[in-house]
């Protein structure tokens, strides 16, 4: 049977927060370093995508390509005024994606065919 007094578990001695942060040298903490892995890795572009972008670049990170596509969409007012999630393709986008329209969420999916896997 337990006694009526409560027993507290031994408390772990803790350093003040500033000391813990200063001594924690984990590579996951703090600012991330830009590298050539994951989303920041430059990918080989298809000829059609290079033509669309028009800068002569043969490799770009996926995030840069998506940003440039969205910049193009906004500059050319290609969003459907009734529902801005829908994109109405002009001739240049039709040539690239081979569709008349698409939803904005599918930009990355449509671009997948234009990234050449490097070995």
PDB file of C-alpha atoms in Angstrom:
ATOM      1  CA  UNK A   1       0.000   0.000   0.000  1.00  0.00           C
ATOM      2  CA  UNK A   2       1.164   3.535  -0.781  1.00  0.00           C
ATOM      3  CA  UNK A   3       1.643   6.109   1.934  1.00  0.00           C
ATOM      4  CA  UNK A   4      -0.332   9.325   1.828  1.00  0.00           C
ATOM      5  CA  UNK A   5       2.780  11.447   1.218  1.00  0.00           C
ATOM      6  CA  UNK A   6       3.719  12.110  -2.384  1.00  0.00           C
ATOM      7  CA  UNK A   7       7.077  11.078  -3.712  1.00  0.00           C
ATOM      8  CA  UNK A   8       8.691  13.325  -6.317  1.00  0.00           C
ATOM      9  CA  UNK A   9      10.955  11.779  -8.921  1.00  0.00           C
ATOM     10  CA  UNK A  10      14.552  12.956  -8.843  1.00  0.00           C
ATOM     11  CA  UNK A  11      14.829  16.058 -10.958  1.00  0.00           C
ATOM     12  CA  UNK A  12      17.476  16.174 -13.632  1.00  0.00           C
ATOM     13  CA  UNK A  13      19.903  18.989 -13.121  1.00  0.00           C
ATOM     14  CA  UNK A  14      19.509  21.394 -16.022  1.00  0.00           C
ATOM     15  CA  UNK A  15      21.830  24.072 -17.331  1.00  0.00           C
ATOM     16  CA  UNK A  16      20.406  27.512 -18.012  1.00  0.00           C
ATOM     17  CA  UNK A  17      19.044  27.828 -21.571  1.00  0.00           C
ATOM     18  CA  UNK A  18      21.870  30.064 -22.801  1.00  0.00           C
ATOM     19  CA  UNK A  19      24.475  27.519 -21.716  1.00  0.00           C
ATOM     20  CA  UNK A  20      22.557  24.652 -23.360  1.00  0.00           C
ATOM     21  CA  UNK A  21      22.308  26.539 -26.671  1.00  0.00           C
ATOM     22  CA  UNK A  22      25.969  27.527 -26.616  1.00  0.00           C
ATOM     23  CA  UNK A  23      27.134  23.962 -25.976  1.00  0.00           C
ATOM     24  CA  UNK A  24      24.803  22.346 -28.515  1.00  0.00           C
ATOM     25  CA  UNK A  25      26.849  22.000 -31.681  1.00  0.00           C
ATOM     26  CA  UNK A  26      24.334  19.840 -33.526  1.00  0.00           C
ATOM     27  CA  UNK A  27      24.449  20.394 -37.316  1.00  0.00           C
ATOM     28  CA  UNK A  28      20.635  20.416 -37.389  1.00  0.00           C
ATOM     29  CA  UNK A  29      20.399  23.517 -35.213  1.00  0.00           C
ATOM     30  CA  UNK A  30      20.842  27.057 -36.460  1.00  0.00           C
ATOM     31  CA  UNK A  31      20.978  28.248 -40.038  1.00  0.00           C
ATOM     32  CA  UNK A  32      20.929  25.713 -42.796  1.00  0.00           C
ATOM     33  CA  UNK A  33      23.689  25.797 -45.311  1.00  0.00           C
ATOM     34  CA  UNK A  34      22.815  25.958 -48.964  1.00  0.00           C
ATOM     35  CA  UNK A  35      24.008  22.927 -50.795  1.00  0.00           C
ATOM     36  CA  UNK A  36      23.391  21.039 -53.968  1.00  0.00           C
ATOM     37  CA  UNK A  37      21.049  18.460 -52.511  1.00  0.00           C
ATOM     38  CA  UNK A  38      17.285  18.196 -52.349  1.00  0.00           C
ATOM     39  CA  UNK A  39      15.225  21.138 -53.517  1.00  0.00           C
ATOM     40  CA  UNK A  40      18.250  23.328 -54.133  1.00  0.00           C
ATOM     41  CA  UNK A  41      20.005  20.881 -56.449  1.00  0.00           C
ATOM     42  CA  UNK A  42      20.206  22.168 -59.998  1.00  0.00           C
ATOM     43  CA  UNK A  43      18.376  19.905 -62.437  1.00  0.00           C
ATOM     44  CA  UNK A  44      19.036  19.453 -66.146  1.00  0.00           C
ATOM     45  CA  UNK A  45      16.308  21.236 -68.160  1.00  0.00           C
ATOM     46  CA  UNK A  46      14.600  19.885 -71.268  1.00  0.00           C
ATOM     47  CA  UNK A  47      15.089  21.764 -74.545  1.00  0.00           C
ATOM     48  CA  UNK A  48      11.464  22.955 -74.412  1.00  0.00           C
ATOM     49  CA  UNK A  49      11.909  24.357 -70.904  1.00  0.00           C
ATOM     50  CA  UNK A  50      15.208  26.035 -71.835  1.00  0.00           C
ATOM     51  CA  UNK A  51      13.418  27.637 -74.797  1.00  0.00           C
ATOM     52  CA  UNK A  52      10.555  28.786 -72.557  1.00  0.00           C
ATOM     53  CA  UNK A  53      12.876  30.327 -69.962  1.00  0.00           C
ATOM     54  CA  UNK A  54      14.999  31.879 -72.709  1.00  0.00           C
ATOM     55  CA  UNK A  55      18.116  32.662 -70.679  1.00  0.00           C
ATOM     56  CA  UNK A  56      20.315  29.898 -72.069  1.00  0.00           C
ATOM     57  CA  UNK A  57      20.609  28.200 -68.672  1.00  0.00           C
ATOM     58  CA  UNK A  58      20.757  24.419 -68.915  1.00  0.00           C
ATOM     59  CA  UNK A  59      20.404  23.655 -65.189  1.00  0.00           C
ATOM     60  CA  UNK A  60      18.261  25.291 -62.502  1.00  0.00           C
ATOM     61  CA  UNK A  61      16.822  24.255 -59.134  1.00  0.00           C
ATOM     62  CA  UNK A  62      13.165  23.203 -59.277  1.00  0.00           C
ATOM     63  CA  UNK A  63      12.187  26.095 -56.993  1.00  0.00           C
ATOM     64  CA  UNK A  64      13.668  28.659 -59.417  1.00  0.00           C
ATOM     65  CA  UNK A  65      11.825  27.154 -62.367  1.00  0.00           C
ATOM     66  CA  UNK A  66       8.489  27.142 -60.509  1.00  0.00           C
ATOM     67  CA  UNK A  67       9.041  30.778 -59.507  1.00  0.00           C
ATOM     68  CA  UNK A  68       9.794  31.768 -63.112  1.00  0.00           C
ATOM     69  CA  UNK A  69       6.674  29.977 -64.384  1.00  0.00           C
ATOM     70  CA  UNK A  70       4.541  31.828 -61.819  1.00  0.00           C
ATOM     71  CA  UNK A  71       6.205  35.140 -62.695  1.00  0.00           C
ATOM     72  CA  UNK A  72       5.337  34.480 -66.350  1.00  0.00           C
ATOM     73  CA  UNK A  73       1.728  33.587 -65.466  1.00  0.00           C
ATOM     74  CA  UNK A  74       1.283  36.778 -63.455  1.00  0.00           C
ATOM     75  CA  UNK A  75       3.043  39.059 -65.965  1.00  0.00           C
ATOM     76  CA  UNK A  76       0.785  37.785 -68.745  1.00  0.00           C
ATOM     77  CA  UNK A  77      -2.436  37.737 -66.668  1.00  0.00           C
ATOM     78  CA  UNK A  78      -3.070  34.056 -67.334  1.00  0.00           C
ATOM     79  CA  UNK A  79      -5.013  33.386 -64.125  1.00  0.00           C
ATOM     80  CA  UNK A  80      -8.742  32.907 -64.669  1.00  0.00           C
ATOM     81  CA  UNK A  81     -10.432  36.045 -63.260  1.00  0.00           C
ATOM     82  CA  UNK A  82     -13.358  33.935 -62.004  1.00  0.00           C
ATOM     83  CA  UNK A  83     -11.072  31.505 -60.147  1.00  0.00           C
ATOM     84  CA  UNK A  84      -7.425  32.503 -59.798  1.00  0.00           C
ATOM     85  CA  UNK A  85      -6.427  28.910 -59.032  1.00  0.00           C
ATOM     86  CA  UNK A  86      -7.011  28.083 -62.698  1.00  0.00           C
ATOM     87  CA  UNK A  87      -4.426  29.024 -65.316  1.00  0.00           C
ATOM     88  CA  UNK A  88      -5.465  29.610 -68.929  1.00  0.00           C
ATOM     89  CA  UNK A  89      -2.482  28.835 -71.150  1.00  0.00           C
ATOM     90  CA  UNK A  90      -1.298  31.190 -73.855  1.00  0.00           C
ATOM     91  CA  UNK A  91       0.509  29.737 -76.889  1.00  0.00           C
ATOM     92  CA  UNK A  92       3.870  29.666 -75.130  1.00  0.00           C
ATOM     93  CA  UNK A  93       2.545  27.725 -72.108  1.00  0.00           C
ATOM     94  CA  UNK A  94       0.484  25.427 -74.371  1.00  0.00           C
ATOM     95  CA  UNK A  95       3.662  24.547 -76.251  1.00  0.00           C
ATOM     96  CA  UNK A  96       5.502  23.791 -73.000  1.00  0.00           C
ATOM     97  CA  UNK A  97       2.834  21.858 -71.082  1.00  0.00           C
ATOM     98  CA  UNK A  98       0.688  20.607 -74.003  1.00  0.00           C
ATOM     99  CA  UNK A  99      -2.554  21.567 -72.216  1.00  0.00           C
ATOM    100  CA  UNK A 100      -5.066  24.391 -72.679  1.00  0.00           C
ATOM    101  CA  UNK A 101      -5.481  25.082 -68.956  1.00  0.00           C
ATOM    102  CA  UNK A 102      -4.467  23.709 -65.561  1.00  0.00           C
ATOM    103  CA  UNK A 103      -4.822  24.445 -61.874  1.00  0.00           C
ATOM    104  CA  UNK A 104      -1.961  26.266 -60.206  1.00  0.00           C
ATOM    105  CA  UNK A 105      -1.322  23.373 -57.857  1.00  0.00           C
ATOM    106  CA  UNK A 106      -0.217  21.186 -60.764  1.00  0.00           C
ATOM    107  CA  UNK A 107       2.659  23.398 -61.968  1.00  0.00           C
ATOM    108  CA  UNK A 108       5.256  21.181 -60.294  1.00  0.00           C
ATOM    109  CA  UNK A 109       3.662  18.029 -61.692  1.00  0.00           C
ATOM    110  CA  UNK A 110       3.603  19.475 -65.218  1.00  0.00           C
ATOM    111  CA  UNK A 111       7.254  20.490 -64.904  1.00  0.00           C
ATOM    112  CA  UNK A 112       8.385  16.993 -63.888  1.00  0.00           C
ATOM    113  CA  UNK A 113       8.564  15.905 -67.526  1.00  0.00           C
ATOM    114  CA  UNK A 114      10.942  18.800 -68.266  1.00  0.00           C
ATOM    115  CA  UNK A 115      13.622  17.851 -65.738  1.00  0.00           C
ATOM    116  CA  UNK A 116      16.123  15.377 -67.128  1.00  0.00           C
ATOM    117  CA  UNK A 117      17.517  12.960 -64.571  1.00  0.00           C
ATOM    118  CA  UNK A 118      21.294  13.086 -64.457  1.00  0.00           C
ATOM    119  CA  UNK A 119      23.245   9.913 -63.811  1.00  0.00           C
TER     120      UNK A 119
END
